[in-house]
Every structure is written in C-alpha cells, then in structure tokens.
Amino acid sequence: MALKSDDTRWGALARTFHWLMAVLIIVLGLVGLWMTGLSNSPQKIKIYAIHKSVGLTVLALVLLRLSWRLFDRRPRDVPMPLWQTWAAHLTHWLLYALMLALPLSGWLYNSASGYPLQWFWAFNLPSLSGGADPALKSFAHFVHEWGFWLLVALLAAHVGGALKHHLIDRDETLVRMLPLLRRRQAAPIPAPAGTAVAEAAPAAVTAPTSDKGES
Ligand code: HEM
Ligand code: HEM
C-alpha cells in the first residue's frame, strides 16, 4: 500500500491520519460532554487531564497532517455536480479549521482559568494567557463548546455525504478512504471491437475510478 496518495486513492499515511484522528476526536467529544457533569473528585481531575493530553495530541497530529497534505496530493474528485464538489471541499477545510480551533480553545480555556497544563504527566506546556483572565476564559469556553456543536453539524453532512456516495451513487469516494476494503468492481475498459487487444484483454483490467460515470 503506497504511502502517498495518487490520482484515484488516498495514500496509507493520509488514511491513517484520517481514521486515527476521527476516532480520537469523536471519543474526545463524548468524554468532554460526560466529564463536565461529574462531581468533583480526584477521578474527575484525572479524566480532565487525559482529555487535555489527548486533545493536545490531536493538535500535534493535525499540524503533522496539514504538513503532509502540502507535500502529498489528493485524489481527483469523483465526478459529481460542481456545487457538491465545492460543498465537500468547504466542509473539509472547515473540519481542518475546527481540528485546530478546538484544541487551541481548550488550551486557552485552561490557561485563562489559571491552571497549569501537562502532556500525559511528561512535560509542561506554556500558558497562552499569562495567567487567569475571566473574560478570555468565557470566550475560550464559548469557542470550545459551540465549536464542538458546529463540528457535530459538519460531521453529519460529511458522514451523510460519504454514505450517499457509497450507497446511492455507488462510487469510490468512501472505499478509497477506507483502510481495508477492496475497490468496487469497475466496468472493463472498452477496447475497439475486433482489435487484438479487445480479444486478449484480461477481465480484471478496469477503468480508472474517476473516469467512472463520465461515460
Ligand atoms: C479536538 C480536541 C477536543 C475536543 C473535540 C474537545 C471536546 C470537548 C467537549 C465536547 C467538551 C464539553 C464542553 C462543555 O459542555 O462545556 C470539552 C470540555 C473541556 N475541554 Fe475539550 N476538547 C478538545 C481538546 C481539549 C484540549 C486540548 C483541552 C485543554 C488543553 C481541553 C480542555 C477542556 C476542558 C478544561 C473542558 C471542561 C470545560 C468545563 O468544565 O466546562 N479540550 N471538550
Ligand atoms: C465515520 C466517520 C467518517 C467518515 C465515513 C468519513 C469519510 C470520509 C471520506 C470518504 C473522505 C474522502 C473524501 C474524498 O475523497 O473526497 C473523507 C475526507 C476527510 N475527512 Fe472524513 N470521515 C469521517 C469522519 C471524519 C472526522 C471525525 C473528521 C474530522 C473531524 C474528518 C475529516 C475529514 C477531512 C478533513 C477530509 C478531507 C481530507 C483532505 O482533503 O485532506 N472525517 N472523510
């Protein structure tokens, strides 16, 4: 499996980033919603600390992912109406923006609350606010909480779009991002009738993904 993406398929690294981060972000959101309702205890402090450390890991991962994205290419868009292509690209870039804004606002909220910040009990991170700041704290909390609900709305469109491509349009959009599934069986490349190539063409030769539907 190639590390880099090509014209028709996401590379191994892009797919690893996508699914690793998708799982981490969904778990962080669920744990975030649950932990705020816990009553004060050493266990709650521990869960908050883990939430913050995993959130900071997501921040590091998205910076690595965006750097790789500058270097890597992305597969050609599957044929679809132009407005859908634009809507999908806009959603992707908003998701990247939120993958930055959520951990940064969490870090800012922690700093403006006057708390120290550690990554998995390994090392300390600097304060983003230079001490407690109630106005900044409530701004950061607003961004963290409402940014998350915006993420949920975008993910509904993102996942819904992926499922629509898979189940209704029956194209490669989802399959080329999945780590394990095989490609859909594409139509054989039509060769001119009566040519030697047409007679000898093996059944397994398939049309390039993104040409599907253009015929
Ligand atoms: C992608 C990363 C993250 C996601 C998806 C996420 C998600 C959430 C969610 C959904 C909540 C509950 C919001 C509420 O109802 O108040 C929450 C709370 C919280 N998050 Fe995050 N978070 C992330 C990263 C971080 C980071 C990096 C930090 C700190 C360094 C952090 C610190 C906090 C804190 C302190 C709270 C509790 C707020 C309160 O007590 O009201 N989060 N997070
Ligand atoms: C079950 C959940 C998910 C499914 C089924 C899914 C599916 C997909 C698919 C099929 C693509 C490729 C689209 C294309 O080839 O044009 C994609 C790209 C993308 N996904 Fe997801 N995704 C999921 C969760 C997430 C989550 C949680 C995030 C982040 C919060 C996310 C962020 C992205 C981004 C940013 C891209 C664009 C990649 C790029 O262009 O660099 N996805 N997703």
mmCIF file of C-alpha atoms and ligand atoms in Angstrom:
data_model
loop_
_atom_site.group_PDB
_atom_site.id
_atom_site.type_symbol
_atom_site.label_atom_id
_atom_site.label_comp_id
_atom_site.label_asym_id
_atom_site.label_seq_id
_atom_site.Cartn_x
_atom_site.Cartn_y
_atom_site.Cartn_z
ATOM 1 C CA MET A 1 0.000 0.000 0.000
ATOM 2 C CA ALA A 2 1.620 3.234 -1.166
ATOM 3 C CA LEU A 3 2.367 5.870 1.462
ATOM 4 C CA LYS A 4 1.472 8.738 -0.867
ATOM 5 C CA SER A 5 -1.914 9.361 -2.419
ATOM 6 C CA ASP A 6 -2.343 9.026 -6.172
ATOM 7 C CA ASP A 7 -4.952 10.103 -8.702
ATOM 8 C CA THR A 8 -7.525 7.540 -7.577
ATOM 9 C CA ARG A 9 -6.750 6.573 -3.982
ATOM 10 C CA TRP A 10 -5.743 8.111 -0.667
ATOM 11 C CA GLY A 11 -2.264 7.005 0.453
ATOM 12 C CA ALA A 12 -1.649 4.959 3.607
ATOM 13 C CA LEU A 13 -0.493 7.972 5.618
ATOM 14 C CA ALA A 14 -3.477 10.177 4.706
ATOM 15 C CA ARG A 15 -5.856 7.319 5.584
ATOM 16 C CA THR A 16 -4.072 6.597 8.867
ATOM 17 C CA PHE A 17 -4.267 10.275 9.840
ATOM 18 C CA HIS A 18 -7.960 10.411 8.871
ATOM 19 C CA TRP A 19 -9.176 7.385 10.852
ATOM 20 C CA LEU A 20 -6.881 7.796 13.851
ATOM 21 C CA MET A 21 -7.965 11.410 14.249
ATOM 22 C CA ALA A 22 -11.640 10.643 13.572
ATOM 23 C CA VAL A 23 -11.663 8.120 16.447
ATOM 24 C CA LEU A 24 -9.738 10.412 18.817
ATOM 25 C CA ILE A 25 -11.979 13.420 18.087
ATOM 26 C CA ILE A 26 -15.252 11.501 18.460
ATOM 27 C CA VAL A 27 -14.060 9.969 21.776
ATOM 28 C CA LEU A 28 -12.829 13.384 22.996
ATOM 29 C CA GLY A 29 -16.224 14.935 22.263
ATOM 30 C CA LEU A 30 -18.144 12.177 24.068
ATOM 31 C CA VAL A 31 -15.789 12.200 27.058
ATOM 32 C CA GLY A 32 -15.861 16.038 27.117
ATOM 33 C CA LEU A 33 -19.662 16.099 27.335
ATOM 34 C CA TRP A 34 -19.700 13.382 30.001
ATOM 35 C CA MET A 35 -16.857 14.648 32.224
ATOM 36 C CA THR A 36 -18.291 18.152 32.785
ATOM 37 C CA GLY A 37 -21.275 16.557 34.585
ATOM 38 C CA LEU A 38 -19.122 14.588 37.060
ATOM 39 C CA SER A 39 -18.979 15.729 40.675
ATOM 40 C CA ASN A 40 -15.623 16.983 41.919
ATOM 41 C CA SER A 41 -13.215 14.151 42.775
ATOM 42 C CA PRO A 42 -9.614 13.075 42.092
ATOM 43 C CA GLN A 43 -11.058 10.829 39.356
ATOM 44 C CA LYS A 44 -12.619 13.855 37.610
ATOM 45 C CA ILE A 45 -9.263 15.687 37.692
ATOM 46 C CA LYS A 46 -7.601 12.624 36.139
ATOM 47 C CA ILE A 47 -10.223 12.395 33.375
ATOM 48 C CA TYR A 48 -9.834 16.121 32.630
ATOM 49 C CA ALA A 49 -6.052 15.654 32.457
ATOM 50 C CA ILE A 50 -6.422 12.768 29.986
ATOM 51 C CA HIS A 51 -8.937 14.772 27.902
ATOM 52 C CA LYS A 52 -6.457 17.656 27.713
ATOM 53 C CA SER A 53 -3.473 15.408 26.841
ATOM 54 C CA VAL A 54 -5.363 13.546 24.106
ATOM 55 C CA GLY A 55 -6.669 16.912 22.820
ATOM 56 C CA LEU A 56 -3.100 18.225 22.612
ATOM 57 C CA THR A 57 -2.139 15.041 20.743
ATOM 58 C CA VAL A 58 -4.869 15.876 18.206
ATOM 59 C CA LEU A 59 -3.360 19.363 17.843
ATOM 60 C CA ALA A 60 0.081 17.874 17.113
ATOM 61 C CA LEU A 61 -1.464 15.340 14.695
ATOM 62 C CA VAL A 62 -3.397 17.959 12.719
ATOM 63 C CA LEU A 63 -0.230 20.047 12.305
ATOM 64 C CA LEU A 64 1.603 16.954 11.010
ATOM 65 C CA ARG A 65 -1.383 16.050 8.806
ATOM 66 C CA LEU A 66 -1.580 19.513 7.242
ATOM 67 C CA SER A 67 2.188 19.497 6.607
ATOM 68 C CA TRP A 68 1.859 16.110 4.903
ATOM 69 C CA ARG A 69 -1.138 17.411 2.919
ATOM 70 C CA LEU A 70 1.058 20.220 1.482
ATOM 71 C CA PHE A 71 3.529 17.609 0.292
ATOM 72 C CA ASP A 72 1.044 14.872 -0.707
ATOM 73 C CA ARG A 73 -1.538 15.228 -3.479
ATOM 74 C CA ARG A 74 -5.223 14.443 -3.146
ATOM 75 C CA PRO A 75 -7.054 12.021 -5.434
ATOM 76 C CA ARG A 76 -9.061 13.502 -8.278
ATOM 77 C CA ASP A 77 -12.655 14.327 -7.341
ATOM 78 C CA VAL A 78 -15.186 11.655 -8.192
ATOM 79 C CA PRO A 79 -17.483 13.109 -10.905
ATOM 80 C CA MET A 80 -20.441 14.941 -9.319
ATOM 81 C CA PRO A 81 -22.236 18.289 -9.731
ATOM 82 C CA LEU A 82 -19.892 21.259 -9.208
ATOM 83 C CA TRP A 83 -21.806 22.590 -6.200
ATOM 84 C CA GLN A 84 -21.345 19.242 -4.437
ATOM 85 C CA THR A 85 -17.604 19.285 -5.103
ATOM 86 C CA TRP A 86 -17.375 22.795 -3.650
ATOM 87 C CA ALA A 87 -19.567 21.909 -0.666
ATOM 88 C CA ALA A 88 -17.373 18.864 0.081
ATOM 89 C CA HIS A 89 -14.144 20.895 -0.159
ATOM 90 C CA LEU A 90 -15.560 23.681 2.016
ATOM 91 C CA THR A 91 -16.643 21.114 4.627
ATOM 92 C CA HIS A 92 -13.156 19.545 4.620
ATOM 93 C CA TRP A 93 -11.431 22.883 5.210
ATOM 94 C CA LEU A 94 -13.909 23.825 7.946
ATOM 95 C CA LEU A 95 -13.178 20.462 9.590
ATOM 96 C CA TYR A 96 -9.443 21.238 9.460
ATOM 97 C CA ALA A 97 -10.138 24.699 10.963
ATOM 98 C CA LEU A 98 -12.097 23.092 13.828
ATOM 99 C CA MET A 99 -9.408 20.445 14.380
ATOM 100 C CA LEU A 100 -7.140 23.429 15.143
ATOM 101 C CA ALA A 101 -9.678 25.649 16.937
ATOM 102 C CA LEU A 102 -10.980 23.009 19.383
ATOM 103 C CA PRO A 103 -7.659 22.024 20.984
ATOM 104 C CA LEU A 104 -6.378 25.636 20.887
ATOM 105 C CA SER A 105 -9.534 26.961 22.594
ATOM 106 C CA GLY A 106 -9.253 24.130 25.174
ATOM 107 C CA TRP A 107 -5.648 25.118 25.843
ATOM 108 C CA LEU A 108 -6.636 28.804 26.050
ATOM 109 C CA TYR A 109 -9.535 27.968 28.406
ATOM 110 C CA ASN A 110 -7.166 26.021 30.656
ATOM 111 C CA SER A 111 -4.622 28.872 30.664
ATOM 112 C CA ALA A 112 -7.206 31.604 31.302
ATOM 113 C CA SER A 113 -8.582 29.513 34.201
ATOM 114 C CA GLY A 114 -5.108 29.792 35.742
ATOM 115 C CA TYR A 115 -4.353 26.040 35.624
ATOM 116 C CA PRO A 116 -1.018 24.502 34.612
ATOM 117 C CA LEU A 117 -1.012 22.130 31.618
ATOM 118 C CA GLN A 118 0.891 18.881 31.213
ATOM 119 C CA TRP A 119 1.026 16.401 28.357
ATOM 120 C CA PHE A 120 0.453 12.938 29.886
ATOM 121 C CA TRP A 121 2.473 13.773 33.025
ATOM 122 C CA ALA A 122 5.536 14.013 30.740
ATOM 123 C CA PHE A 123 6.207 17.744 30.279
ATOM 124 C CA ASN A 124 4.600 21.146 30.896
ATOM 125 C CA LEU A 125 3.183 23.438 28.235
ATOM 126 C CA PRO A 126 3.289 27.233 28.488
ATOM 127 C CA SER A 127 0.254 29.349 29.374
ATOM 128 C CA LEU A 128 -1.415 31.025 26.381
ATOM 129 C CA SER A 129 -2.843 33.856 28.514
ATOM 130 C CA GLY A 130 -0.106 34.665 31.015
ATOM 131 C CA GLY A 131 -2.375 33.863 33.994
ATOM 132 C CA ALA A 132 -6.050 33.834 34.971
ATOM 133 C CA ASP A 133 -8.302 36.019 32.799
ATOM 134 C CA PRO A 134 -12.090 35.635 33.337
ATOM 135 C CA ALA A 135 -13.139 37.379 30.069
ATOM 136 C CA LEU A 136 -10.748 35.273 27.982
ATOM 137 C CA LYS A 137 -11.839 32.179 29.889
ATOM 138 C CA SER A 138 -15.506 32.628 28.972
ATOM 139 C CA PHE A 139 -14.597 33.448 25.330
ATOM 140 C CA ALA A 140 -12.445 30.299 25.098
ATOM 141 C CA HIS A 141 -15.182 28.208 26.711
ATOM 142 C CA PHE A 142 -17.720 29.562 24.214
ATOM 143 C CA VAL A 143 -15.452 28.650 21.258
ATOM 144 C CA HIS A 144 -14.700 25.204 22.716
ATOM 145 C CA GLU A 145 -18.316 24.294 23.385
ATOM 146 C CA TRP A 146 -20.004 25.841 20.327
ATOM 147 C CA GLY A 147 -17.101 24.877 18.065
ATOM 148 C CA PHE A 148 -17.832 21.306 19.081
ATOM 149 C CA TRP A 149 -21.529 21.600 18.131
ATOM 150 C CA LEU A 150 -20.518 23.127 14.792
ATOM 151 C CA LEU A 151 -18.214 20.131 14.322
ATOM 152 C CA VAL A 152 -21.127 17.767 15.038
ATOM 153 C CA ALA A 153 -23.249 19.537 12.369
ATOM 154 C CA LEU A 154 -20.419 19.404 9.795
ATOM 155 C CA LEU A 155 -19.766 15.750 10.578
ATOM 156 C CA ALA A 156 -23.423 14.925 9.998
ATOM 157 C CA ALA A 157 -23.081 16.415 6.489
ATOM 158 C CA HIS A 158 -19.632 14.819 5.967
ATOM 159 C CA VAL A 159 -20.636 11.305 7.018
ATOM 160 C CA GLY A 160 -24.043 11.631 5.312
ATOM 161 C CA GLY A 161 -22.282 12.676 2.084
ATOM 162 C CA ALA A 162 -19.855 9.734 2.316
ATOM 163 C CA LEU A 163 -22.731 7.280 2.842
ATOM 164 C CA LYS A 164 -24.755 8.801 -0.019
ATOM 165 C CA HIS A 165 -21.769 8.351 -2.370
ATOM 166 C CA HIS A 166 -21.367 4.757 -1.227
ATOM 167 C CA LEU A 167 -24.965 3.563 -1.084
ATOM 168 C CA ILE A 168 -26.775 5.674 -3.698
ATOM 169 C CA ASP A 169 -24.175 6.899 -6.210
ATOM 170 C CA ARG A 170 -22.177 3.670 -5.657
ATOM 171 C CA ASP A 171 -18.878 5.402 -6.435
ATOM 172 C CA GLU A 172 -15.393 5.106 -4.899
ATOM 173 C CA THR A 173 -15.486 8.108 -2.542
ATOM 174 C CA LEU A 174 -15.747 6.097 0.690
ATOM 175 C CA VAL A 175 -13.916 2.973 -0.456
ATOM 176 C CA ARG A 176 -10.775 4.887 -1.451
ATOM 177 C CA MET A 177 -10.570 6.312 2.089
ATOM 178 C CA LEU A 178 -11.192 3.007 3.913
ATOM 179 C CA PRO A 179 -8.101 1.161 5.146
ATOM 180 C CA LEU A 180 -9.155 -2.424 4.436
ATOM 181 C CA LEU A 181 -11.987 -2.736 1.948
ATOM 182 C CA ARG A 182 -11.319 -3.719 -1.650
ATOM 183 C CA ARG A 183 -12.181 -1.442 -4.555
ATOM 184 C CA ARG A 184 -15.591 -1.678 -6.099
ATOM 185 C CA GLN A 185 -15.601 -3.721 -9.305
ATOM 186 C CA ALA A 186 -15.350 -1.111 -12.034
ATOM 187 C CA ALA A 187 -16.503 -1.561 -15.633
ATOM 188 C CA PRO A 188 -13.883 -3.049 -18.013
ATOM 189 C CA ILE A 189 -12.191 -0.545 -20.275
ATOM 190 C CA PRO A 190 -13.989 -0.837 -23.625
ATOM 191 C CA ALA A 191 -11.498 -1.637 -26.385
ATOM 192 C CA PRO A 192 -12.284 -1.057 -30.061
ATOM 193 C CA ALA A 193 -14.237 -4.049 -31.414
ATOM 194 C CA GLY A 194 -12.330 -6.577 -33.466
ATOM 195 C CA THR A 195 -8.856 -5.480 -32.309
ATOM 196 C CA ALA A 196 -6.321 -7.972 -30.965
ATOM 197 C CA VAL A 197 -6.309 -6.017 -27.702
ATOM 198 C CA ALA A 198 -10.061 -6.485 -27.347
ATOM 199 C CA GLU A 199 -9.742 -10.263 -27.719
ATOM 200 C CA ALA A 200 -6.748 -10.543 -25.395
ATOM 201 C CA ALA A 201 -7.870 -8.010 -22.749
ATOM 202 C CA PRO A 202 -7.958 -9.690 -19.331
ATOM 203 C CA ALA A 203 -11.276 -9.394 -17.471
ATOM 204 C CA ALA A 204 -9.515 -7.867 -14.452
ATOM 205 C CA VAL A 205 -8.479 -4.710 -16.306
ATOM 206 C CA THR A 206 -10.707 -1.957 -15.004
ATOM 207 C CA ALA A 207 -11.343 1.655 -15.835
ATOM 208 C CA PRO A 208 -9.692 4.311 -13.630
ATOM 209 C CA THR A 209 -12.034 5.190 -10.780
ATOM 210 C CA SER A 210 -12.573 8.805 -11.589
ATOM 211 C CA ASP A 211 -13.482 8.089 -15.198
ATOM 212 C CA LYS A 212 -16.444 6.075 -13.957
ATOM 213 C CA GLY A 213 -19.682 7.874 -14.654
ATOM 214 C CA GLU A 214 -18.121 10.087 -17.319
ATOM 215 C CA SER A 215 -19.023 7.569 -19.954
HETATM 216 C C1 HEM B 1 -10.159 18.007 19.261
HETATM 217 C C2 HEM B 1 -9.959 18.219 20.532
HETATM 218 C C3 HEM B 1 -11.033 18.434 21.572
HETATM 219 C C4 HEM B 1 -12.383 18.180 21.531
HETATM 220 C C5 HEM B 1 -13.211 17.576 20.387
HETATM 221 C C6 HEM B 1 -12.923 18.586 22.806
HETATM 222 C C7 HEM B 1 -14.258 18.493 23.154
HETATM 223 C C8 HEM B 1 -14.791 18.927 24.364
HETATM 224 C C9 HEM B 1 -16.187 18.944 24.696
HETATM 225 C C10 HEM B 1 -17.332 18.480 23.782
HETATM 226 C C11 HEM B 1 -16.320 19.435 25.944
HETATM 227 C C12 HEM B 1 -17.616 19.684 26.732
HETATM 228 C C13 HEM B 1 -17.990 21.156 26.514
HETATM 229 C C14 HEM B 1 -18.942 21.653 27.524
HETATM 230 O O1 HEM B 1 -20.100 21.190 27.541
HETATM 231 O O2 HEM B 1 -18.561 22.533 28.305
HETATM 232 C C15 HEM B 1 -14.992 19.743 26.425
HETATM 233 C C16 HEM B 1 -14.701 20.268 27.670
HETATM 234 C C17 HEM B 1 -13.444 20.619 28.066
HETATM 235 N N1 HEM B 1 -12.289 20.555 27.332
HETATM 236 FE FE1 HEM B 1 -12.105 19.808 25.488
HETATM 237 N N2 HEM B 1 -11.909 19.065 23.586
HETATM 238 C C18 HEM B 1 -10.739 19.004 22.868
HETATM 239 C C19 HEM B 1 -9.477 19.401 23.277
HETATM 240 C C20 HEM B 1 -9.195 19.973 24.507
HETATM 241 C C21 HEM B 1 -7.893 20.437 24.923
HETATM 242 C C22 HEM B 1 -6.599 20.360 24.105
HETATM 243 C C23 HEM B 1 -8.031 20.956 26.177
HETATM 244 C C24 HEM B 1 -7.013 21.591 27.097
HETATM 245 C C25 HEM B 1 -5.728 21.630 26.890
HETATM 246 C C26 HEM B 1 -9.426 20.804 26.544
HETATM 247 C C27 HEM B 1 -9.950 21.190 27.752
HETATM 248 C C28 HEM B 1 -11.270 21.061 28.113
HETATM 249 C C29 HEM B 1 -11.777 21.443 29.403
HETATM 250 C C30 HEM B 1 -10.969 22.030 30.557
HETATM 251 C C31 HEM B 1 -13.149 21.182 29.380
HETATM 252 C C32 HEM B 1 -14.160 21.361 30.511
HETATM 253 C C33 HEM B 1 -14.908 22.664 30.370
HETATM 254 C C34 HEM B 1 -15.852 22.837 31.540
HETATM 255 O O3 HEM B 1 -15.528 22.394 32.647
HETATM 256 O O4 HEM B 1 -16.946 23.414 31.321
HETATM 257 N N3 HEM B 1 -10.106 20.206 25.495
HETATM 258 N N4 HEM B 1 -14.088 19.430 25.429
HETATM 259 C C1 HEM B 2 -17.468 7.747 10.335
HETATM 260 C C2 HEM B 2 -16.955 8.917 10.103
HETATM 261 C C3 HEM B 2 -16.316 9.414 8.836
HETATM 262 C C4 HEM B 2 -16.456 9.008 7.527
HETATM 263 C C5 HEM B 2 -17.345 7.902 6.984
HETATM 264 C C6 HEM B 2 -15.584 9.834 6.722
HETATM 265 C C7 HEM B 2 -15.388 9.724 5.362
HETATM 266 C C8 HEM B 2 -14.502 10.453 4.609
HETATM 267 C C9 HEM B 2 -14.203 10.247 3.218
HETATM 268 C C10 HEM B 2 -14.851 9.174 2.355
HETATM 269 C C11 HEM B 2 -13.299 11.164 2.829
HETATM 270 C C12 HEM B 2 -12.674 11.316 1.428
HETATM 271 C C13 HEM B 2 -13.429 12.325 0.624
HETATM 272 C C14 HEM B 2 -12.870 12.448 -0.786
HETATM 273 O O1 HEM B 2 -12.194 11.554 -1.259
HETATM 274 O O2 HEM B 2 -13.121 13.487 -1.419
HETATM 275 C C15 HEM B 2 -13.000 11.992 3.967
HETATM 276 C C16 HEM B 2 -12.143 13.067 3.950
HETATM 277 C C17 HEM B 2 -11.959 13.895 5.028
HETATM 278 N N1 HEM B 2 -12.446 13.701 6.317
HETATM 279 FE FE1 HEM B 2 -13.696 12.223 6.928
HETATM 280 N N2 HEM B 2 -14.970 10.749 7.540
HETATM 281 C C18 HEM B 2 -15.388 10.521 8.836
HETATM 282 C C19 HEM B 2 -15.002 11.201 9.957
HETATM 283 C C20 HEM B 2 -14.235 12.343 9.944
HETATM 284 C C21 HEM B 2 -13.912 13.127 11.108
HETATM 285 C C22 HEM B 2 -14.356 12.824 12.553
HETATM 286 C C23 HEM B 2 -13.166 14.182 10.672
HETATM 287 C C24 HEM B 2 -12.573 15.309 11.468
HETATM 288 C C25 HEM B 2 -13.135 15.926 12.446
HETATM 289 C C26 HEM B 2 -12.985 14.042 9.240
HETATM 290 C C27 HEM B 2 -12.280 14.913 8.435
HETATM 291 C C28 HEM B 2 -12.026 14.750 7.094
HETATM 292 C C29 HEM B 2 -11.246 15.674 6.281
HETATM 293 C C30 HEM B 2 -10.604 16.972 6.751
HETATM 294 C C31 HEM B 2 -11.206 15.138 4.989
HETATM 295 C C32 HEM B 2 -10.525 15.754 3.766
HETATM 296 C C33 HEM B 2 -9.140 15.239 3.629
HETATM 297 C C34 HEM B 2 -8.323 16.113 2.699
HETATM 298 O O3 HEM B 2 -8.844 16.567 1.662
HETATM 299 O O4 HEM B 2 -7.163 16.370 3.062
HETATM 300 N N3 HEM B 2 -13.656 12.920 8.822
HETATM 301 N N4 HEM B 2 -13.751 11.522 5.042
#
